[in-house]
mmCIF file of C-alpha atoms in Angstrom:
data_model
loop_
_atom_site.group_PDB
_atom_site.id
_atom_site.type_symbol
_atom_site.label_atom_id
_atom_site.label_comp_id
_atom_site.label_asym_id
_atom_site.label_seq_id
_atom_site.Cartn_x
_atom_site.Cartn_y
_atom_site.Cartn_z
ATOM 1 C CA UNK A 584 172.114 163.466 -189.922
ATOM 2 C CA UNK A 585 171.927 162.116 -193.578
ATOM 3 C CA UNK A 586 174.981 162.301 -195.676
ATOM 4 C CA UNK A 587 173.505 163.995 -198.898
ATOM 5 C CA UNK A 588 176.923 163.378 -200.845
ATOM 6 C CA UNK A 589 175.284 159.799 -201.520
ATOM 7 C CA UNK A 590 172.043 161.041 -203.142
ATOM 8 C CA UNK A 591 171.612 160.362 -206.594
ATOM 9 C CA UNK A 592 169.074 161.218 -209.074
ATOM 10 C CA UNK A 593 167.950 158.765 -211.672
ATOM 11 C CA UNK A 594 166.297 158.932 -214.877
ATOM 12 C CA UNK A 595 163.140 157.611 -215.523
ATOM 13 C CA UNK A 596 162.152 158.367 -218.723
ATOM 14 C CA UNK A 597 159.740 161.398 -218.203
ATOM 15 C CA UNK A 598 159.260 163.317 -221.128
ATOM 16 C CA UNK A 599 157.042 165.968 -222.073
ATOM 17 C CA UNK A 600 154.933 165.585 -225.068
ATOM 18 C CA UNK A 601 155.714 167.380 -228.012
ATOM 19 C CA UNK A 602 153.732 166.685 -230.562
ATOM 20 C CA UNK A 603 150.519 168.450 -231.840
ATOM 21 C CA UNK A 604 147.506 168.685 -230.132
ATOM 22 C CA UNK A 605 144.908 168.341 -232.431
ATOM 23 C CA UNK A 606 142.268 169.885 -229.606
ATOM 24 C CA UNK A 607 138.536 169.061 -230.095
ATOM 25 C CA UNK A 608 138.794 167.356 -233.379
ATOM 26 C CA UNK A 609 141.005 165.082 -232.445
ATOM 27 C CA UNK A 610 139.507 164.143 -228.791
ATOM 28 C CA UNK A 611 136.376 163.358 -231.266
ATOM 29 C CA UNK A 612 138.132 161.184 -233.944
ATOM 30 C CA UNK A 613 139.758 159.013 -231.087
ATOM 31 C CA UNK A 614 136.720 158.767 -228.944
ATOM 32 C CA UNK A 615 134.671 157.583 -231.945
ATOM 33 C CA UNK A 616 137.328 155.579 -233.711
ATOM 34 C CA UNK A 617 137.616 153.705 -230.154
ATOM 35 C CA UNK A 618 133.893 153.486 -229.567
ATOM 36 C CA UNK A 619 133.402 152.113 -233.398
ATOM 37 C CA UNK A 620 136.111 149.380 -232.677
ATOM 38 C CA UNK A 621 134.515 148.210 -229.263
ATOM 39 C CA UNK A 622 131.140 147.683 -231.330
ATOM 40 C CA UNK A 623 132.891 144.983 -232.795
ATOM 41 C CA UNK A 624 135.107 143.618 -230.128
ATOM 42 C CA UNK A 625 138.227 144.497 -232.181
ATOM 43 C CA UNK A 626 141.328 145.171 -229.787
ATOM 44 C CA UNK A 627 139.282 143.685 -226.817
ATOM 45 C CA UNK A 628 139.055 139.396 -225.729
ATOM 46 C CA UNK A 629 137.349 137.206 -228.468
ATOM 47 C CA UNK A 630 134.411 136.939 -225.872
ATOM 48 C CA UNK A 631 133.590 140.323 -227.091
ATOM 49 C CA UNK A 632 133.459 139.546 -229.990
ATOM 50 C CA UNK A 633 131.199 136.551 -230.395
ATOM 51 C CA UNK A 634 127.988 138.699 -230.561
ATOM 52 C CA UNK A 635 128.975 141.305 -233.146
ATOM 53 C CA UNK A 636 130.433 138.714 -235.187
ATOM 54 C CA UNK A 637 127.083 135.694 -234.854
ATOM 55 C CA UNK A 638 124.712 138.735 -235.522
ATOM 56 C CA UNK A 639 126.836 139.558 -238.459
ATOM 57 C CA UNK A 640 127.226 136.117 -240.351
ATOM 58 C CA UNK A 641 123.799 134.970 -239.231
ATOM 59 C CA UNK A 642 121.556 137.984 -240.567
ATOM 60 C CA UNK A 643 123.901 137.384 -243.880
ATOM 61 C CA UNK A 644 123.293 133.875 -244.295
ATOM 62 C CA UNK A 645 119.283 134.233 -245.250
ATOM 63 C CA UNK A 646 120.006 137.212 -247.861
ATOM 64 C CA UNK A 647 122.775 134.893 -249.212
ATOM 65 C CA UNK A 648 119.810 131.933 -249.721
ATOM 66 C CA UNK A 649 117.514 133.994 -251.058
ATOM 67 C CA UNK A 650 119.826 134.865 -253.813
ATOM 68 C CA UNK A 651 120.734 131.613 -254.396
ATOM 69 C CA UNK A 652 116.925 130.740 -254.409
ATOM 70 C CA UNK A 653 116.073 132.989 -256.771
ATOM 71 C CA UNK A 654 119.263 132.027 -259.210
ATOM 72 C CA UNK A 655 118.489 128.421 -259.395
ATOM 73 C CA UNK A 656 114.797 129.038 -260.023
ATOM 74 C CA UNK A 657 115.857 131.942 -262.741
ATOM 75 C CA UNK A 658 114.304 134.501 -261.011
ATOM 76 C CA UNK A 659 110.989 132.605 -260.962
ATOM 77 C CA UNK A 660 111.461 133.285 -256.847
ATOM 78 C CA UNK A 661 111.768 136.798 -256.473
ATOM 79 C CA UNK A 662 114.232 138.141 -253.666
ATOM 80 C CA UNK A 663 111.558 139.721 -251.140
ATOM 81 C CA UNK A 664 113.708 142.216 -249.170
ATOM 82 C CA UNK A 665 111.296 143.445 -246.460
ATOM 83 C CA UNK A 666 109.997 139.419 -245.927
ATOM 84 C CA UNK A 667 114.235 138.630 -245.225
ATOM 85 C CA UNK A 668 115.619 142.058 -243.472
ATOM 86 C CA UNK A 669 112.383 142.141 -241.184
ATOM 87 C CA UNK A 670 113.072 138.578 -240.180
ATOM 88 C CA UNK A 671 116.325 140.164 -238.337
ATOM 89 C CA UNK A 672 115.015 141.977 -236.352
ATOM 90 C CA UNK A 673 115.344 140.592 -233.456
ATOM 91 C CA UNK A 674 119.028 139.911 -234.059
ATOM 92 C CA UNK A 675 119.886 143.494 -234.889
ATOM 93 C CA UNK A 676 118.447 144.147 -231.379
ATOM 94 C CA UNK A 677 120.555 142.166 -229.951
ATOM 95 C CA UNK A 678 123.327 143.212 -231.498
ATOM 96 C CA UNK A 679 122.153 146.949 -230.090
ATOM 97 C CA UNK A 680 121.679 145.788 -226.578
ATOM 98 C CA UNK A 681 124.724 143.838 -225.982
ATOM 99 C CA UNK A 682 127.483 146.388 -227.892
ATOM 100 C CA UNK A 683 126.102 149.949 -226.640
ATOM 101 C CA UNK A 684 126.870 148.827 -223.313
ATOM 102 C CA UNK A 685 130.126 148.152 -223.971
ATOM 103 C CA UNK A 686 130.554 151.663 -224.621
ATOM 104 C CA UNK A 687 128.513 153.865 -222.298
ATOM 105 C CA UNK A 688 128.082 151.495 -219.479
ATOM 106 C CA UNK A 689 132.247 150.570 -219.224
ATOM 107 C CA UNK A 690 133.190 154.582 -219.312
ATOM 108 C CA UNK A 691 130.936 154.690 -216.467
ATOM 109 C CA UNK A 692 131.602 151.726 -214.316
ATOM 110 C CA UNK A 693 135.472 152.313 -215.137
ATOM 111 C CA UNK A 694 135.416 155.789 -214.036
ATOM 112 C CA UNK A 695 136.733 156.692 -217.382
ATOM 113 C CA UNK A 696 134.536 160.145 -217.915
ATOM 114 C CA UNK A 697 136.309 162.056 -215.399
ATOM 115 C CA UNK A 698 139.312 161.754 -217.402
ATOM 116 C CA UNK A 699 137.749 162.468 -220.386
ATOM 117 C CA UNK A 700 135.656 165.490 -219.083
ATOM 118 C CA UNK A 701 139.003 167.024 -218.146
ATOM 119 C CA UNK A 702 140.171 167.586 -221.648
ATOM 120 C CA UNK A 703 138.613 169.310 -224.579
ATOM 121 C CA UNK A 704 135.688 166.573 -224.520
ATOM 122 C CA UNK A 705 132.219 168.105 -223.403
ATOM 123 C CA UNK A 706 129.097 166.002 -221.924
ATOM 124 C CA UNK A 707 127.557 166.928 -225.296
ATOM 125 C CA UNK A 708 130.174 166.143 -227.288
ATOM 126 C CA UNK A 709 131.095 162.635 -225.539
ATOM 127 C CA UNK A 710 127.363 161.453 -225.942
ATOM 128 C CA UNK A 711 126.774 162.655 -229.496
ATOM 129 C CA UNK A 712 130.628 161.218 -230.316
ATOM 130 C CA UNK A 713 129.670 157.469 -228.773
ATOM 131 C CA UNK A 714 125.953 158.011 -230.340
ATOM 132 C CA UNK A 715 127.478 158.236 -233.858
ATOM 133 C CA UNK A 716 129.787 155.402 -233.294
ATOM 134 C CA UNK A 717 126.975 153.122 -232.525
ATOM 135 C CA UNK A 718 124.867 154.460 -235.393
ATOM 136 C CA UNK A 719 127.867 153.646 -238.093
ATOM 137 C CA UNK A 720 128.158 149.997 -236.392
ATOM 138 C CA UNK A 721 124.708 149.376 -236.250
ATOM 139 C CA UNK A 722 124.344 150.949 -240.182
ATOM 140 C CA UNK A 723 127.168 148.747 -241.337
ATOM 141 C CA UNK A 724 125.519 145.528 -240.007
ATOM 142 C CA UNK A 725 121.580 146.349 -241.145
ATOM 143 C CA UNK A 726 122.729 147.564 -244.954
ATOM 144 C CA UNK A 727 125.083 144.452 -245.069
ATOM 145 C CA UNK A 728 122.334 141.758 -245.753
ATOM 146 C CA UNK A 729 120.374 144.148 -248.102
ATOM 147 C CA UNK A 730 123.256 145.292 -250.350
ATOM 148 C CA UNK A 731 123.789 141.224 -250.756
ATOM 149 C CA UNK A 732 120.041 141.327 -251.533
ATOM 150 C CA UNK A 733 120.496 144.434 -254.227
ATOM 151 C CA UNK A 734 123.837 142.738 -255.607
ATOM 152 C CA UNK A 735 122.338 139.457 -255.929
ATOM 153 C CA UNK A 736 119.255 140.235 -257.483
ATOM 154 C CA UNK A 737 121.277 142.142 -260.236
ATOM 155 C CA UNK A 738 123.940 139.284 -260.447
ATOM 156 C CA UNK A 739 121.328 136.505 -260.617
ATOM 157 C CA UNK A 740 119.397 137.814 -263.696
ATOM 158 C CA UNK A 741 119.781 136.958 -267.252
ATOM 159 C CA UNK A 742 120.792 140.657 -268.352
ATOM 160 C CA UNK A 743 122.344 141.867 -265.435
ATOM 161 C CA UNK A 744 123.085 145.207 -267.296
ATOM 162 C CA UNK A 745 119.620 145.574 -268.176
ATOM 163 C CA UNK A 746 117.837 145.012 -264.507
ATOM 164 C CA UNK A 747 120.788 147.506 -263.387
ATOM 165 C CA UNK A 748 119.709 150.468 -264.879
ATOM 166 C CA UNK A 749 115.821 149.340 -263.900
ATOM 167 C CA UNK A 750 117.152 148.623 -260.372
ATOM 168 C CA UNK A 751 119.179 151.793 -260.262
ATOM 169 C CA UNK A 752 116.521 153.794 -258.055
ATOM 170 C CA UNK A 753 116.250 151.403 -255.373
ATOM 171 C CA UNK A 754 119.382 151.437 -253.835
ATOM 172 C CA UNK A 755 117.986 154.777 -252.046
ATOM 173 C CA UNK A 756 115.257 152.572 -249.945
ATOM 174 C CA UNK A 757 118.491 150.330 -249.246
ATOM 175 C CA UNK A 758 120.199 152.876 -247.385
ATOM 176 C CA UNK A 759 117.029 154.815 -246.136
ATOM 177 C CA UNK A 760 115.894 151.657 -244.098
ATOM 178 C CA UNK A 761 119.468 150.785 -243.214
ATOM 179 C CA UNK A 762 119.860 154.192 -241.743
ATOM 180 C CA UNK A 763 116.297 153.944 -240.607
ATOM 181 C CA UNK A 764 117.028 150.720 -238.546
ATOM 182 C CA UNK A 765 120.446 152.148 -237.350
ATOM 183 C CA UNK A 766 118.806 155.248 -236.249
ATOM 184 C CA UNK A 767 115.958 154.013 -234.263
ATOM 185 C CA UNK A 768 117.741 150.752 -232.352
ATOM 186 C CA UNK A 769 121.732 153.003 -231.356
ATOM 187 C CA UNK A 770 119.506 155.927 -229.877
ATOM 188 C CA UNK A 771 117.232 153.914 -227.499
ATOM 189 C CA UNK A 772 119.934 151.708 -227.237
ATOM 190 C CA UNK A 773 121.926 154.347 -225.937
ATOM 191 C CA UNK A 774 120.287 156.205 -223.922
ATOM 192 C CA UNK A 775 118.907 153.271 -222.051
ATOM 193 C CA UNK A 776 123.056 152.133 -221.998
ATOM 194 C CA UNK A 777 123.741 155.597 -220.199
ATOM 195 C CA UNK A 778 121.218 154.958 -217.354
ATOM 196 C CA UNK A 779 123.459 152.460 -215.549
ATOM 197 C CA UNK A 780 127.239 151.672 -215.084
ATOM 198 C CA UNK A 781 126.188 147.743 -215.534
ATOM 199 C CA UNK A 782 126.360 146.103 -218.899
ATOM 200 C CA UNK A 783 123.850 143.516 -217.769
ATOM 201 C CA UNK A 784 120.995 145.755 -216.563
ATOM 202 C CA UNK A 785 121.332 148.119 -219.140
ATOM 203 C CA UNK A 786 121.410 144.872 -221.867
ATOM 204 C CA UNK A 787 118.507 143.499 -220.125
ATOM 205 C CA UNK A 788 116.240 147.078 -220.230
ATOM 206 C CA UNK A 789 117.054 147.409 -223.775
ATOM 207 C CA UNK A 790 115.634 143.969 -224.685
ATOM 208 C CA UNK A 791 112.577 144.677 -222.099
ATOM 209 C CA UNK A 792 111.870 148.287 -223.413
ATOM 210 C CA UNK A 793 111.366 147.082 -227.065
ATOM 211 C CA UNK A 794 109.978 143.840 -226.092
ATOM 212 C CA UNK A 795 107.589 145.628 -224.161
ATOM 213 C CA UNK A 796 106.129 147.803 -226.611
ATOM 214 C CA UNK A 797 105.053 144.432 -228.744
ATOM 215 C CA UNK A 798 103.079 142.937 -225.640
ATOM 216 C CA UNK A 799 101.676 146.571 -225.494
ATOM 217 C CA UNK A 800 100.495 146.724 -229.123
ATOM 218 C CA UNK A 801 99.257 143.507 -229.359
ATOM 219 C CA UNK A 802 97.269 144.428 -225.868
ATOM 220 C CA UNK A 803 95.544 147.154 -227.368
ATOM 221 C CA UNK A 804 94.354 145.350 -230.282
ATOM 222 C CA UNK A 805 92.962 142.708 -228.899
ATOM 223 C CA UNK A 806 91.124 144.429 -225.869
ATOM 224 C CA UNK A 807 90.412 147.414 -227.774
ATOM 225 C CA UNK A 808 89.245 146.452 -230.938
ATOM 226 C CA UNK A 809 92.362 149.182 -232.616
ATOM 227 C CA UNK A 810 93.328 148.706 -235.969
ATOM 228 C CA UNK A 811 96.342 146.385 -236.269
ATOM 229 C CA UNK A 812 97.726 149.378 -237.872
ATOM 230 C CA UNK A 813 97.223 152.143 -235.608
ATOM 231 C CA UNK A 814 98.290 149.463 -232.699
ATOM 232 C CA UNK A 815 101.876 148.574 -234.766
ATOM 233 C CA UNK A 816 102.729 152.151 -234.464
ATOM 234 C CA UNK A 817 103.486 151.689 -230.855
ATOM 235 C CA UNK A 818 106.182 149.209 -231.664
ATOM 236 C CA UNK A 819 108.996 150.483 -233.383
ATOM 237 C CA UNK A 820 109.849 146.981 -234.275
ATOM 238 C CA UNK A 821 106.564 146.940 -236.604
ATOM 239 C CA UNK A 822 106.842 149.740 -237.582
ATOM 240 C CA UNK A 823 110.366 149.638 -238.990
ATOM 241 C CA UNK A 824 108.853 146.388 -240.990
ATOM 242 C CA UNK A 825 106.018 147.984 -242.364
ATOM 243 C CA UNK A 826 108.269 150.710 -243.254
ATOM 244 C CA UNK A 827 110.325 148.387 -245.204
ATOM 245 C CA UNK A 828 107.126 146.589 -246.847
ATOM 246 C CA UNK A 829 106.011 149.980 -248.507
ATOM 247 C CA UNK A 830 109.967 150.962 -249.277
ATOM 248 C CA UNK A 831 110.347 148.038 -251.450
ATOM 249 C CA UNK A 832 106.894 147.683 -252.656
ATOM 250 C CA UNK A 833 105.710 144.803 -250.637
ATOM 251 C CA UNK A 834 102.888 143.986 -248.966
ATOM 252 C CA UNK A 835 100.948 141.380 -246.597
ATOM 253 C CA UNK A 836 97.204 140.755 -246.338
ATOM 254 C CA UNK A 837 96.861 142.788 -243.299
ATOM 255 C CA UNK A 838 97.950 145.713 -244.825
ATOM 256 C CA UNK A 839 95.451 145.122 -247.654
ATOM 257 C CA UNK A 840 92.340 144.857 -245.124
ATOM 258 C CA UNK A 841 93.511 147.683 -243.513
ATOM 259 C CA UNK A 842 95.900 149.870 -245.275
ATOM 260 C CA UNK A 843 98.820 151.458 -243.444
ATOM 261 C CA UNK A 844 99.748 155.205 -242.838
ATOM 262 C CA UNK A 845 102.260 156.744 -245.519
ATOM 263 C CA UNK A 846 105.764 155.609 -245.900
ATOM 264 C CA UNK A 847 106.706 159.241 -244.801
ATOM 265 C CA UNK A 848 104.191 159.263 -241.976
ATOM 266 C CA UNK A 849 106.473 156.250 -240.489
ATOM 267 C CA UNK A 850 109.620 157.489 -241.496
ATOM 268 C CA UNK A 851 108.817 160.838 -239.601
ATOM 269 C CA UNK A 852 107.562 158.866 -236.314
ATOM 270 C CA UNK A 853 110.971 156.419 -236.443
ATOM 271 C CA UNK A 854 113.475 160.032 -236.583
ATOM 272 C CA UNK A 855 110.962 161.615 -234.214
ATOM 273 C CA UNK A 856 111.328 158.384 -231.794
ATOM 274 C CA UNK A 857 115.183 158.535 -231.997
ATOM 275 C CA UNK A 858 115.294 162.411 -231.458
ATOM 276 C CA UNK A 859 113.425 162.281 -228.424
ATOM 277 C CA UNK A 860 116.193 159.361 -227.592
ATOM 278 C CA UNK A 861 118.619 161.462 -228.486
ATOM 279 C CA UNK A 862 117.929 164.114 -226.582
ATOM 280 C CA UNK A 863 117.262 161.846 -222.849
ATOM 281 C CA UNK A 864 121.198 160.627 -224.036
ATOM 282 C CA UNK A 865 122.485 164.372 -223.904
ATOM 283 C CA UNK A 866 120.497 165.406 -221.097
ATOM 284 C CA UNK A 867 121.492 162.205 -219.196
ATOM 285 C CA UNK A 868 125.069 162.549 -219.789
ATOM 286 C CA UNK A 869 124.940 166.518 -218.630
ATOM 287 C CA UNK A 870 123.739 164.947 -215.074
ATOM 288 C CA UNK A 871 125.698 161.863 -214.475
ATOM 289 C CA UNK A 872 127.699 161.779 -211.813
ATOM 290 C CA UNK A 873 131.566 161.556 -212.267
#
């Protein structure tokens, strides 16, 4: 028979939380703080963060010589914004594909939803929360190299006072492409993120999806005889440039043979593109399996 009279209880610590919970509002303001800080690596292995931070300094660096360009000619080289920002492209992309993953494809490989799901998160909310994240990331790092652009080209002139209150109205297409850019690349980015629990797959459809859609375009045109154009609206890359072009009052010689659609005609396909995106993220977060 055990002797109970040696039994002892020991302390370990336990305590029950007595703070206060914040409910929904605060599951959302931690789940996106975390997701925004992951999109740059912060808190996580410097591996992490060699992406966000190359895609960062290097889509910088060509804003930063154009202003310098233009201030040791005196302005006799004007600072082309479309020409530079649509040059990046490619890098935001990257920056897209390799960062959403980090987010949506992690919760899911790490079994984190379940635990999440359990508290006053929804599906909903968790994909619109880690959408949003992504959005203010990518935002941050697409108006970066165009408000050096919009500084510079003030700073750089002879009156800077003077080409400030001319300049004043353009600091709307600034932020409308920005958000433009952000908008279209975080919600395909996303939702393609969300279709797998590995970061490499999802990285690599991301890339393929977009990359796809040039070989497409340029498919049509040549074996169809399509407008470049009409073809360029198939790829959202393209398009976002030729948005930018007719934003900041640019223009090449192909648009001048065959002129585009309206500015607004492309701005409504690039929010319709990352609705519909927006929508496969919520419906394929209410259906994954946790």
């Amino acid at each position: 028979m055990t002797d109970n009279s040696t039994s002892t209880i020991h302390d370990l610590g336990y305590r029950r939380y007595d703070g206060a919970r914040e409910g929904s509002r605060g599951a959302f303001r931690a789940l996106y703080w975390q997701g925004f800080r992951a999109m740059f690596g912060v808190g996580r292995p410097w591996k992490t963060k060699a992406v966000p931070v190359f895609v960062s300094v290097v889509t910088m660096l060509p804003a930063l010589a154009s202003v310098a360009a233009s201030g040791a000619t005196q302005g006799q080289l004007p600072i082309t914004y479309a020409n530079v920002i649509g040059a990046q492209s490619l890098l935001f992309l990257l920056f897209s594909a390799a960062q959403a993953p980090e987010m949506l494809c992690r919760d899911q490989q790490h079994r984190v939803l379940p635990l999440l799901f359990t508290r006053d998160v929804t599906r909903t909310h968790y994909a619109l929360t880690r959408l949003l994240a992504l959005f203010t990331a990518m935002f941050f790092v697409a108006a970066a190299p165009l408000l050096i652009l919009y500084l510079g080209e003030i700073g750089v002139a002879k009156d800077p006072g003077a080409v400030f209150d001319t300049m004043g109205g353009k600091i709307g297409p600034v932020l409308l492409f920005a958000a433009l850019l952000a908008w279209v690349m975080s919600t395909v980015s996303a939702f393609l993120a969300s279709l797998t629990p590995r970061r490499a797959y999802a990285t690599a459809a991301i890339i393929g999806v977009f990359l796809s859609t040039v070989v497409i375009s340029q498919g049509l045109q040549d074996l169809t005889g399509m407008s470049e154009a009409t073809t360029k609206l198939i790829d959202p890359i393209e398009t976002l440039r030729t948005t930018a072009m007719q934003l900041f009052g640019e223009t090449k010689r192909w648009m001048e043979l065959t002129p585009p659609l309206s500015v607004w005609v492309h701005v409504a396909l690039l929010f319709t593109l990352g609705a519909v995106a927006t929508l496969g993220l919520v419906w394929r977060m209410r259906r994954v399996t946790v």
